[in-house]
Tab-separated table of C-alpha atoms and ligand atoms in Angstrom:
chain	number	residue	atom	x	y	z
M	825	UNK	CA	-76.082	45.578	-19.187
M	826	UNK	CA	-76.045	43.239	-15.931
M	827	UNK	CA	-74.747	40.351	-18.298
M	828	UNK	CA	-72.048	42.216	-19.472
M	829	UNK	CA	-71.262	43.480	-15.790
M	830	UNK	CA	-71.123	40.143	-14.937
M	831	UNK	CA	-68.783	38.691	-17.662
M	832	UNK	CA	-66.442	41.379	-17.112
M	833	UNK	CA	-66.725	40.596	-13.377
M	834	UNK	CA	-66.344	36.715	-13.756
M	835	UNK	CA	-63.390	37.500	-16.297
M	836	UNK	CA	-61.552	39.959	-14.221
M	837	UNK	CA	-61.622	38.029	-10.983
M	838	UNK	CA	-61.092	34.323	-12.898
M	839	UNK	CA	-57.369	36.517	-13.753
M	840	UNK	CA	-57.046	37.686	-10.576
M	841	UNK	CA	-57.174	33.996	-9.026
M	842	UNK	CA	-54.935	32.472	-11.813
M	843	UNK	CA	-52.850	35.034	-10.342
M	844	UNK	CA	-52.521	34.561	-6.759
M	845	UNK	CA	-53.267	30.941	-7.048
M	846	UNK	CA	-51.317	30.074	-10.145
M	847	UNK	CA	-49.101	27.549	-8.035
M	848	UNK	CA	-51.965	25.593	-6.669
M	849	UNK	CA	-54.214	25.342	-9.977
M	850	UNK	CA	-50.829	24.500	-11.751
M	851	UNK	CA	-49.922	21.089	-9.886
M	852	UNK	CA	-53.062	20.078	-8.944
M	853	UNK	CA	-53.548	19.872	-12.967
M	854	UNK	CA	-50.192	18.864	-13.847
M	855	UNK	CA	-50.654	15.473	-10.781
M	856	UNK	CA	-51.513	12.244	-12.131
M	857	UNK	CA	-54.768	11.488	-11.520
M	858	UNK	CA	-54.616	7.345	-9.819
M	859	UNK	CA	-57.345	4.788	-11.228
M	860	UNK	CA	-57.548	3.269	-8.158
M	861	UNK	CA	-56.366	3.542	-4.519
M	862	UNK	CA	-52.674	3.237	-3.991
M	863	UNK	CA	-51.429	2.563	-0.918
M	864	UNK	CA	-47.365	2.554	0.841
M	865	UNK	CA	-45.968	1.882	4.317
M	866	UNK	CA	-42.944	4.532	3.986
M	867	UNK	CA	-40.386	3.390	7.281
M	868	UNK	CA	-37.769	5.367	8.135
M	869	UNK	CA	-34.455	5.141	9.884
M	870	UNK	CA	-33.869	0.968	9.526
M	871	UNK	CA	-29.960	-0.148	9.919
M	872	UNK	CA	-27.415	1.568	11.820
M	873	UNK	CA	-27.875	1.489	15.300
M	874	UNK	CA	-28.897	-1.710	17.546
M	875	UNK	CA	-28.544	-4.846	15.660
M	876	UNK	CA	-31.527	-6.363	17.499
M	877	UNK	CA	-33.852	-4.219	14.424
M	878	UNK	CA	-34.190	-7.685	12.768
M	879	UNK	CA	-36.623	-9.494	14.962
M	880	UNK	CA	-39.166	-6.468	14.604
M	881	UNK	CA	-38.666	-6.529	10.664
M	882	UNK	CA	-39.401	-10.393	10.437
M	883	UNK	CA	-42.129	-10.001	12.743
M	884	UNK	CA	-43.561	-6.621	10.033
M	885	UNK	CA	-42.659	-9.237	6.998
M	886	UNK	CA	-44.921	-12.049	8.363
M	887	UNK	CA	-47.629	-9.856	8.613
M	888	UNK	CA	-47.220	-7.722	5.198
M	889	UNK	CA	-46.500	-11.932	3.807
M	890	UNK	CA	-50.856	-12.562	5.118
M	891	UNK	CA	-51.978	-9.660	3.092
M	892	UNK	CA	-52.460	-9.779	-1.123
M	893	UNK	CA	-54.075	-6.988	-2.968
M	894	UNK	CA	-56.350	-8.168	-6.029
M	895	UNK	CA	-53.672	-8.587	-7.991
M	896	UNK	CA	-51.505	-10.636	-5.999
M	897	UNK	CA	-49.384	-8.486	-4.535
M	898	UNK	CA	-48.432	-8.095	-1.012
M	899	UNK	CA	-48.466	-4.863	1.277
M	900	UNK	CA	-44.847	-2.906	0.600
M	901	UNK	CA	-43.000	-1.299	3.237
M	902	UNK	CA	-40.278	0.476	2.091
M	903	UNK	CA	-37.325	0.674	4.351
M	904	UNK	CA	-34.986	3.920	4.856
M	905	UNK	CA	-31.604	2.706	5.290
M	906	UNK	CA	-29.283	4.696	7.278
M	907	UNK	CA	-25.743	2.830	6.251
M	908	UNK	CA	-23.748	3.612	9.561
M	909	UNK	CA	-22.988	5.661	12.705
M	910	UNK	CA	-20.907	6.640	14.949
M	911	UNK	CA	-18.184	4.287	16.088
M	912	UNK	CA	-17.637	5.683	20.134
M	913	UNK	CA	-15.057	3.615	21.398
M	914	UNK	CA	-12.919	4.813	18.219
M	915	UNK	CA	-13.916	8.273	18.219
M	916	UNK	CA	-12.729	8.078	22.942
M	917	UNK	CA	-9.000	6.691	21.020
M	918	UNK	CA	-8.689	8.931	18.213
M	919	UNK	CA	-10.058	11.900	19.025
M	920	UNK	CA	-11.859	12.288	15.567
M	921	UNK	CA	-15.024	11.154	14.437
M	922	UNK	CA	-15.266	7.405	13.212
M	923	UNK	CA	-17.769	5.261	11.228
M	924	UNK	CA	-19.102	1.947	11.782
M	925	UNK	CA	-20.965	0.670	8.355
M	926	UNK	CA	-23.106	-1.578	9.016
M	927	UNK	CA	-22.031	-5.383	7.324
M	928	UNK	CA	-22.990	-8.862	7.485
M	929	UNK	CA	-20.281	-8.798	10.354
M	930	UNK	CA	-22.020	-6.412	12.555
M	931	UNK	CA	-25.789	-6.816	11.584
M	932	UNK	CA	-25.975	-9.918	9.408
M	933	UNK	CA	-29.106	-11.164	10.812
M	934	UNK	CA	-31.251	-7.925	10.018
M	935	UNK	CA	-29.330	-7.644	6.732
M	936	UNK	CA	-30.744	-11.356	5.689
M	937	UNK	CA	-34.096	-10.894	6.992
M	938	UNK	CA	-34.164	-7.203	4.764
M	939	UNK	CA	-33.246	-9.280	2.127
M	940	UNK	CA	-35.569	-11.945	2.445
M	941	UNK	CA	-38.361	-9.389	2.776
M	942	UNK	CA	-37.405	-8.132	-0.434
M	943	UNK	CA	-37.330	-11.094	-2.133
M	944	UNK	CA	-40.930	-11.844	-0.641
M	945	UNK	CA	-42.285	-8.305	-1.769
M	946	UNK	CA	-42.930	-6.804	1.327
M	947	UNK	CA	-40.039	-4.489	1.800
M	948	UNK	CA	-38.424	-2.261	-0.860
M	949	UNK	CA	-35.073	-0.223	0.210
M	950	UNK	CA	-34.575	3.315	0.026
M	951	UNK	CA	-31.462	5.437	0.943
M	952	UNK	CA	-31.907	7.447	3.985
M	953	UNK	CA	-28.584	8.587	4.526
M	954	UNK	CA	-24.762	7.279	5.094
M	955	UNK	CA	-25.076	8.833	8.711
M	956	UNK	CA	-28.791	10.052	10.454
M	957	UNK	CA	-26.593	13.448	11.225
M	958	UNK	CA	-23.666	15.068	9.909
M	959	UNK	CA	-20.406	13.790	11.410
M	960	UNK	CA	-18.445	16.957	12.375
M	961	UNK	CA	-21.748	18.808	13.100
M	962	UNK	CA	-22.311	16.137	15.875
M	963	UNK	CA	-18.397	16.018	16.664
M	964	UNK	CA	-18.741	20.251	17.294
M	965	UNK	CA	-21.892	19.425	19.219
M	966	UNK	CA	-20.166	17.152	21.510
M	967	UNK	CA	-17.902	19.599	22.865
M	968	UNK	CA	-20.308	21.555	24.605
M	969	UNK	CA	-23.429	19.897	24.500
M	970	UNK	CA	-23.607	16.853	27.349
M	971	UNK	CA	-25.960	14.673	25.822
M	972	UNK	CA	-24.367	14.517	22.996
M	973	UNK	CA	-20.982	13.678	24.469
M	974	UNK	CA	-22.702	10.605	26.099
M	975	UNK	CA	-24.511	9.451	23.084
M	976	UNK	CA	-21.557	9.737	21.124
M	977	UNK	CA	-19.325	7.418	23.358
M	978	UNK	CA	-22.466	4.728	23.116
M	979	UNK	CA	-22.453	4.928	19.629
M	980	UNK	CA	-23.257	2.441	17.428
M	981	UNK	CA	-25.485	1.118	20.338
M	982	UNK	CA	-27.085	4.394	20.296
M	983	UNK	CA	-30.170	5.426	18.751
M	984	UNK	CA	-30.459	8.469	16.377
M	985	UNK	CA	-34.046	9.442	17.255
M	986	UNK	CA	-32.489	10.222	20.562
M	987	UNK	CA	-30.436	12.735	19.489
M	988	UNK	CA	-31.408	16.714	19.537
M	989	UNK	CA	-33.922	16.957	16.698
M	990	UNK	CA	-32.055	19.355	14.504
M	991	UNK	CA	-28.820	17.424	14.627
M	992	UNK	CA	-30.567	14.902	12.981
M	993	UNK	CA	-30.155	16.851	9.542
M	994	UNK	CA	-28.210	15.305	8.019
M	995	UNK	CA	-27.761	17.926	4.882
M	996	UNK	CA	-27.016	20.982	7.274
M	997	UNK	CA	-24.657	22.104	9.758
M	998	UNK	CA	-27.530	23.063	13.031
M	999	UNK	CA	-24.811	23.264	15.867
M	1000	UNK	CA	-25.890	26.354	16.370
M	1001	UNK	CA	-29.389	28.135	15.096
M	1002	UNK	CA	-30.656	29.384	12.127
M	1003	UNK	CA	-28.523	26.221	10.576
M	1004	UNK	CA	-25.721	27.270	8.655
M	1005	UNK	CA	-25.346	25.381	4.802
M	1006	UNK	CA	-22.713	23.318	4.314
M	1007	UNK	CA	-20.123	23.501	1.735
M	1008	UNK	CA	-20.976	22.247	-1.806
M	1009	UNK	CA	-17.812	20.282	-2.642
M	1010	UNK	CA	-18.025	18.178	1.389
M	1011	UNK	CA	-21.496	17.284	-0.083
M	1012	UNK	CA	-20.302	16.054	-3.435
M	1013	UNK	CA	-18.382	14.169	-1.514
M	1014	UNK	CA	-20.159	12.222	1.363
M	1015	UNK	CA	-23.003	11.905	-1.543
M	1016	UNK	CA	-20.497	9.744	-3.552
M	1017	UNK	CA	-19.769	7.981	-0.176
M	1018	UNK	CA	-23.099	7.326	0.621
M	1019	UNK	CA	-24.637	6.081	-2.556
M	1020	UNK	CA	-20.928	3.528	-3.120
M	1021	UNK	CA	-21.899	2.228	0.462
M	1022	UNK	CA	-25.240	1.375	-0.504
M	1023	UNK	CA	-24.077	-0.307	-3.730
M	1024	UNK	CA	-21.628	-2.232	-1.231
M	1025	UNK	CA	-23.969	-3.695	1.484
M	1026	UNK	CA	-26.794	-3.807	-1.172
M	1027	UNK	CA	-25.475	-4.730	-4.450
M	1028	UNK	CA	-27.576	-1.383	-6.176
M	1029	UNK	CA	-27.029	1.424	-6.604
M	1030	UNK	CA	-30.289	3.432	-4.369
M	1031	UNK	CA	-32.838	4.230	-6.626
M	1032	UNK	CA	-35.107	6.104	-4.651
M	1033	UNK	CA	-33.890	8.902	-1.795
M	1034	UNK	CA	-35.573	9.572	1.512
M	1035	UNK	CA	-34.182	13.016	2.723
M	1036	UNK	CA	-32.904	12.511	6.399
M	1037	UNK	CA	-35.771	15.120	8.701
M	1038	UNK	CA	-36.766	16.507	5.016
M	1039	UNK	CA	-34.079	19.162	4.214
M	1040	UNK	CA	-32.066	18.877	1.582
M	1041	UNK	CA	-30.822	20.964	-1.628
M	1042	UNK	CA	-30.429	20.898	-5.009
M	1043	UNK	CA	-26.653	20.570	-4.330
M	1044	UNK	CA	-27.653	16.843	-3.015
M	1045	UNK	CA	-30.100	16.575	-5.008
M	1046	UNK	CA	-27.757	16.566	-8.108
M	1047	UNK	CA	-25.120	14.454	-6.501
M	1048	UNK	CA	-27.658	11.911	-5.942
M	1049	UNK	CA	-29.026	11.590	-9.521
M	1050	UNK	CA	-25.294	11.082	-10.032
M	1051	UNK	CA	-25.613	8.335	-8.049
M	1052	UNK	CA	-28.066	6.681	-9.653
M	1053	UNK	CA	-30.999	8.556	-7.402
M	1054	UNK	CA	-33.886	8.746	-9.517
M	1055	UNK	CA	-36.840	9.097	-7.190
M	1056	UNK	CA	-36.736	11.513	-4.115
M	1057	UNK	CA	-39.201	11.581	-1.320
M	1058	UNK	CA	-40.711	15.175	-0.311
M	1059	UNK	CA	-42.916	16.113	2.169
M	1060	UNK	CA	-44.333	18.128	-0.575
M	1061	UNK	CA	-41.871	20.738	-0.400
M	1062	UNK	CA	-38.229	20.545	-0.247
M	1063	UNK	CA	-37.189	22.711	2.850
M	1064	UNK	CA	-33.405	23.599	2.763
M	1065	UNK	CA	-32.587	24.842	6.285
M	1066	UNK	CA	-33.497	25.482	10.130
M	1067	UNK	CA	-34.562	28.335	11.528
M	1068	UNK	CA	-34.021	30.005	14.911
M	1069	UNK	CA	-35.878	27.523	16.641
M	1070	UNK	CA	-35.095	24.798	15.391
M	1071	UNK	CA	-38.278	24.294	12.804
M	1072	UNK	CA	-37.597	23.240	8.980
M	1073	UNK	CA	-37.075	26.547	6.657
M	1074	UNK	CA	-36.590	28.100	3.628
M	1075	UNK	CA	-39.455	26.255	1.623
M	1076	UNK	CA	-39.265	26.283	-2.142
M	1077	UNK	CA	-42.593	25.877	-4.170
M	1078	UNK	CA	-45.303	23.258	-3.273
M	1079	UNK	CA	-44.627	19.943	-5.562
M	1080	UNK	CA	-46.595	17.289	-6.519
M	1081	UNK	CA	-46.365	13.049	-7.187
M	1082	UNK	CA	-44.726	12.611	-10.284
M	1083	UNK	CA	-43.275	15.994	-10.820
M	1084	UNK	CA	-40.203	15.691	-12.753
M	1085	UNK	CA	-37.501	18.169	-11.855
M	1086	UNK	CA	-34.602	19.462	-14.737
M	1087	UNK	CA	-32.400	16.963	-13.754
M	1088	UNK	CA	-34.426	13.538	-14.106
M	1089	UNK	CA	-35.640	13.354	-10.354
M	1090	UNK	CA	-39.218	12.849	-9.802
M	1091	UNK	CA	-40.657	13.376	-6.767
M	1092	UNK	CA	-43.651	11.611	-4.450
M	1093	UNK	CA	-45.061	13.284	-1.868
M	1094	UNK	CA	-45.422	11.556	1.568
M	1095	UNK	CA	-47.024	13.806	4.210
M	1096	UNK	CA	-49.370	11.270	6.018
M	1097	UNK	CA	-48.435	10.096	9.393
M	1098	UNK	CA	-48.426	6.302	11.027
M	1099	UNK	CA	-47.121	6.161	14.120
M	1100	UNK	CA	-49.029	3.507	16.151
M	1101	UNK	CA	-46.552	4.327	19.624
M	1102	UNK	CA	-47.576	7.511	19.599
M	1103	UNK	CA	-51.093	7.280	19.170
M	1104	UNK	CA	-51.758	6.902	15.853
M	1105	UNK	CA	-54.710	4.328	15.089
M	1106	UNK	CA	-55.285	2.489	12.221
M	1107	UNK	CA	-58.812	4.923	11.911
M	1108	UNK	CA	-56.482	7.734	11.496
M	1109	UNK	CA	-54.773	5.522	8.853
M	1110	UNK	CA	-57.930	5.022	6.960
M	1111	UNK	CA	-58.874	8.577	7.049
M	1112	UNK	CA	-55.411	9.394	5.127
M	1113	UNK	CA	-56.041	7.092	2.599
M	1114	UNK	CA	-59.970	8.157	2.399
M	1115	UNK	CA	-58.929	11.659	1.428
M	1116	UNK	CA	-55.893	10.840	-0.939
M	1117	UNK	CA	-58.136	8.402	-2.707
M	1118	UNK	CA	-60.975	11.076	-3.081
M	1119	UNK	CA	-58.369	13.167	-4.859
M	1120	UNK	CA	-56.310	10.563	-6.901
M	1121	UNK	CA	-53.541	10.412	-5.448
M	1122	UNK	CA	-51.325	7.837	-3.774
M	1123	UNK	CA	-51.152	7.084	0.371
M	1124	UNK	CA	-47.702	7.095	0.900
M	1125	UNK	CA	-48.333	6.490	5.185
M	1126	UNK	CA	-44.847	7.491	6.775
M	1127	UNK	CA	-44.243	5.487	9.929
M	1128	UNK	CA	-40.149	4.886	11.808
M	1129	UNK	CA	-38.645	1.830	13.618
M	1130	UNK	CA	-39.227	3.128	16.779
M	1131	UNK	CA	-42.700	2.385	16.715
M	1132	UNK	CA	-41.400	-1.286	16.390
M	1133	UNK	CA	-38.549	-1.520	18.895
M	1134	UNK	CA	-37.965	-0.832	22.815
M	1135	UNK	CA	-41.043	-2.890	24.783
M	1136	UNK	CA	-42.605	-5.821	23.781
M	1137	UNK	CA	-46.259	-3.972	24.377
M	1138	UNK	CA	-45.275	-1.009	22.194
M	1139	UNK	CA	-44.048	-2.914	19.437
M	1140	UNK	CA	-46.846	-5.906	19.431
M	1141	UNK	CA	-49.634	-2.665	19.842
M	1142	UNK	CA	-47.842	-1.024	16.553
M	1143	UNK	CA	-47.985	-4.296	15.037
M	1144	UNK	CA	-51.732	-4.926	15.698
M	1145	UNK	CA	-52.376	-1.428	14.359
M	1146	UNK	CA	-51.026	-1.670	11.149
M	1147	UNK	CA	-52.733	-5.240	10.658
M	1148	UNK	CA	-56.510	-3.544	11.633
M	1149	UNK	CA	-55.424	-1.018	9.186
M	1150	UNK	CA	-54.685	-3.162	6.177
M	1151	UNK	CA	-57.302	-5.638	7.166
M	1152	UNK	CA	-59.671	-2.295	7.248
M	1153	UNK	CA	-58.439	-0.479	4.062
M	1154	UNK	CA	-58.685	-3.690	2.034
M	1155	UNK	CA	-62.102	-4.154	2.949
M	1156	UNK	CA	-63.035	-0.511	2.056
M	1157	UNK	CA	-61.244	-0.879	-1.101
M	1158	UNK	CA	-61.204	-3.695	-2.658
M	1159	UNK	CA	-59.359	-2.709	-5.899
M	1160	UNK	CA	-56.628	-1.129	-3.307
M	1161	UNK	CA	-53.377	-1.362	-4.677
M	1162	UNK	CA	-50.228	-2.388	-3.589
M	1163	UNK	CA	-46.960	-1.029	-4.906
M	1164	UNK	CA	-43.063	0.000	-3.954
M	1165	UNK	CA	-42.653	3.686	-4.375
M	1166	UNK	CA	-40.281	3.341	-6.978
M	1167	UNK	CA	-42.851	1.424	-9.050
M	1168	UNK	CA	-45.025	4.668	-8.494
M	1169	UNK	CA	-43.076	6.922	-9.365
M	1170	UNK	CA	-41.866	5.557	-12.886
M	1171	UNK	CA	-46.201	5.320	-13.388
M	1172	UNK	CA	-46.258	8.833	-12.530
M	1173	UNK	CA	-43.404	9.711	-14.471
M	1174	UNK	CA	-45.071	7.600	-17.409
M	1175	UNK	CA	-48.434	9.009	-17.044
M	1176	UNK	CA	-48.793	5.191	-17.737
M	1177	UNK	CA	-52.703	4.096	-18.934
M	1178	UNK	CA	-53.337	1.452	-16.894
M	1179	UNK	CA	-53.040	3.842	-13.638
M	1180	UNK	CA	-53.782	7.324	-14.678
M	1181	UNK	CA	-56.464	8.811	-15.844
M	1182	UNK	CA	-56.430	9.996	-19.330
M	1183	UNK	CA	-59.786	11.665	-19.886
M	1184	UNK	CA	-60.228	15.178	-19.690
M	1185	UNK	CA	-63.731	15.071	-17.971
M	1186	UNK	CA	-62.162	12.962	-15.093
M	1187	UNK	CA	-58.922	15.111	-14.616
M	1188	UNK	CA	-61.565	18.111	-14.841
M	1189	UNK	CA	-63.320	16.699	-11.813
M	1190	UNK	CA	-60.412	15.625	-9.518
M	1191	UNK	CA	-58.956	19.015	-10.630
M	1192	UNK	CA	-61.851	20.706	-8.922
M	1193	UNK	CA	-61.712	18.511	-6.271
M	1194	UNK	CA	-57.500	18.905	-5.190
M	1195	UNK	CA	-58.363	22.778	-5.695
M	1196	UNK	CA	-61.138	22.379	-2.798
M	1197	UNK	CA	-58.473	21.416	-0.664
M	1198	UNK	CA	-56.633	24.497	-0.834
M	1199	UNK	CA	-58.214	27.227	1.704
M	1200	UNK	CA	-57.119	30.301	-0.008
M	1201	UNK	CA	-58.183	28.867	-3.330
M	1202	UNK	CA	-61.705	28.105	-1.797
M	1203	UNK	CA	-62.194	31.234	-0.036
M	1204	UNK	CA	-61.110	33.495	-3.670
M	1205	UNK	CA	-63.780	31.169	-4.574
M	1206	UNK	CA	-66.424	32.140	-2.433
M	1207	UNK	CA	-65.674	35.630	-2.775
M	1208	UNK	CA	-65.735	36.053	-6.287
M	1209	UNK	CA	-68.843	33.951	-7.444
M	1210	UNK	CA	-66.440	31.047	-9.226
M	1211	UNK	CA	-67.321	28.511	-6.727
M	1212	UNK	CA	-70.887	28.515	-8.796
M	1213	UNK	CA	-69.243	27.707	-12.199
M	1214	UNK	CA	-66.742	25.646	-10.716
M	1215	UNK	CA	-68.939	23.316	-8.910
M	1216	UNK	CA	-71.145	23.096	-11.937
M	1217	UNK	CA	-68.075	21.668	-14.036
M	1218	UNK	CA	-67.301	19.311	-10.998
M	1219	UNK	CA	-71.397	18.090	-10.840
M	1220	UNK	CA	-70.598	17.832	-14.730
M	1221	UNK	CA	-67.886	15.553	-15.014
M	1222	UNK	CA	-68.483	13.209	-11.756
M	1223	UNK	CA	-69.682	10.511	-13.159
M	1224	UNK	CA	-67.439	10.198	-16.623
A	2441	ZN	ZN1	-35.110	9.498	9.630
C-alpha cells in the first residue's frame, strides 16, 4: 500500500514539475555539454568614436600575443564594432542627422592594429551595430534633452557610453518611455546598411552579431541572417523593448549555447561580467569560469573599451587584471581552451565529438547539475521528494 502511495506520489509530482519547469529541463538537456573549459573575452563598443582606441588595442594584443592554450592557441578577444556615429559639425550645417563611417582616413591606425590582431589570433570581429543608437531617436532627443544636444555637436569625438542609457538601443525608438518599436521596413533597411558597411571597412560580410544593450527582434534578427549573420550573441534571452523606467523588457523564453533558431541563427549566451574599471577582479573572473566549467558550458566574459581608455591608471589596472586572470585560469585549467565565438558556435551547432559530450551518463550528470542551478527547479525538488532520485542519478553518472 505505502509503495504504491508512493509511486503514484513520485509519478504525479515528476508531471507536475515537467510542467512548470518544462523550459528549464528542456535546454539544460538540449545544451551541449563542453569537454573541457572554454573560455572568451567578449569586448564591446570598439570603432566609432575617438580614434586614439588603437593604442589600448595593441597594448590588449601584446598581452593576449604572451598567452597559448595547450594547443597553441592564443587568448581571443572578440571585438564589437560599431561602424560610425554621429558627424556634429554636419548635423550644426544641415540640420539633419549625418554619419561619419569610420575608414582608413579617419581611424587607419586602430583599423591596422584590429587587423593585425586578427591576423595574430587574438581578436575576432563581431558586428555591434552601424550606429551605438538610432539616428532620428537621438536627433528627437536632441531637441529637448540638453545633454544630448551637446554630445551631438561633439560627435564623432564623443563617446556613446556617455549617452542616456536607453538611447543607446540601437533596435528601438526610447525617446520617450516604455520604448516604442520601430517600423519593420526602416529596419530592413539600416540592417542592409549596416552589414554592406561592414563588408566595406572589413572585407566580410559579419558573421557573428552582438545586439547593441541586448534588445533586438526577430525583425533584425532575420535581416541579419540576410546579411550573412549566422551567430547572434544573447544574454540568454532576447529582450525586445524598454519599459517605463528605462530597464530591458518584454523577454521571450530562456535560450541556451548552440540553440539553433528557424532561421539558421544560433545563439551563445554571454551573461558573465569583466569590467576591471569598475571593480571587477580577475577572482571574480575565475569564479565565472569555475561555475560555467562545472556545468559544461562555455565562459563567454563580457568586458567594453572603456575599461581600456580615459587614464593611464584605469587602463594599465584593467590591463593587469585581465593578465592575473588568464595567468590564473590557465593555471587552474590546464586543458583551458581558447577559441573565437564563431568557432563555438559552429561546435555547438555541430554537436562536434571532439568538444561535446556524447555519452548519455555524462549529459545525465551535467543535466542534473544545470537543473541545480535553477531555484524554482530545486525548491519543486525539495518539496516533492525528487531531489532523492535525482541526486542518486547524478552520484551515478559522476564519474563516467
Ligand atoms: Zn555596446
Amino acid at each position: 500500500m505505502l509503495f504504491k502511495i508512493l509511486v503514484l506520489w513520485f509519478v504525479t509530482s515528476g508531471l507536475a514539475i515537467a510542467y512548470f519547469a518544462r523550459r528549464e529541463l528542456l535546454i539544460s538537456w538540449r545544451e551541449p555539454v563542453l569537454h573541457r573549459p572554454v573560455l572568451i573575452i567578449e569586448s564591446d563598443d570598439w570603432g566609432a568614436g575617438p580614434p586614439d582606441q588603437s593604442e589600448a588595442l595593441g597594448t590588449i594584443a601584446q598581452l593576449l600575443a604572451g598567452f597559448k592554450d595547450c594547443d597553441g592557441r592564443h587568448p581571443v578577444m572578440t571585438l564589437g564594432i560599431v561602424l560610425a556615429s554621429a558627424d556634429g559639425e554636419r548635423i550644426t550645417a544641415t540640420g539633419s542627422y549625418q554619419r561619419q563611417l569610420i575608414s582608413t582616413g579617419t581611424h587607419g591606425s586602430l583599423l591596422e592594429t584590429i587587423g593585425n590582431g586578427v591576423e595574430a589570433g587574438v581578436f575576432d570581429i563581431q558586428l555591434h551595430g552601424l550606429e551605438h543608437f538610432w539616428p532620428s531617436a537621438l536627433m528627437e532627443a536632441s531637441q529637448c534633452d540638453e545633454t544630448v544636444r551637446v554630445w551631438l555637436q561633439r560627435a564623432p569625438l564623443s563617446l556613446t557610453e556617455d549617452l542616456p542609457s536607453s538611447l543607446q538601443s540601437r533596435w528601438v525608438n526610447a525617446v520617450s518611455l516604455p520604448a516604442e518599436p520601430l517600423n519593420d521596413k526602416e529596419v530592413l533597411q539600416a540592417v542592409q546598411e549596416e552589414t554592406a558597411g561592414f563588408e566595406a571597412i572589413f572585407g566580410d560580410v559579419p558573421g557573428v552579431a552582438v545586439p547593441p544593450t541586448f534588445i533586438w527582434n526577430e525583425c533584425v534578427e532575420k535581416a541579419w541572417a540576410a546579411g550573412g549573420v549566422d551567430v547572434v550573441v544573447t544574454p540568454g534571452r532576447r529582450y525586445e523593448s524598454r519599459d517605463y523606467d528605462g530597464q530591458p523588457s518584454d523577454a521571450g523564453d530562456l535560450v541556451y549555447n548552440g540553440q539553433l533558431t528557424d532561421i539558421g541563427i544560433v545563439y551563445v549566451v554571454r551573461n558573465s561580467y569583466f569590467e576591471p574599471s569598475i571593480g571587477h577582479m580577475a577572482e571574480q573572473a575565475m569564479a565565472a569560469l569555475d561555475f560555467k566549467t562545472r556545468l559544461g558550458q562555455p565562459a563567454l566574459l563580457e568586458t567594453h573599451r572603456f575599461n581600456f581608455l580615459g587614464s593611464i591608471d584605469k587602463k594599465n589596472r584593467s590591463v593587469e587584471e585581465l593578465k592575473r586572470f588568464l595567468e590564473q585560469a590557465l593555471v587552474t585549467y590546464p586543458n583551458l581552451a581558447f577559441i573565437s565565438t564563431g568557432k563555438l558556435a559552429k561546435i555547438l551547432k555541430d554537436r562536434d565529438p571532439g568538444w561535446v559530450e556524447q555519452r548519455l551518463g555524462p549529459r545525465l550528470h551535467f543535466w542534473l547539475r544545470r537543473l541545480g542551478e535553477f531555484p524554482r527547479v530545486r525548491k519543486l525538488a525539495w518539496l516533492s521528494g525528487w531531489i532523492l532520485p535525482a541526486g542518486l542519478v547524478w552520484k551515478l553518472t559522476g564519474h563516467s
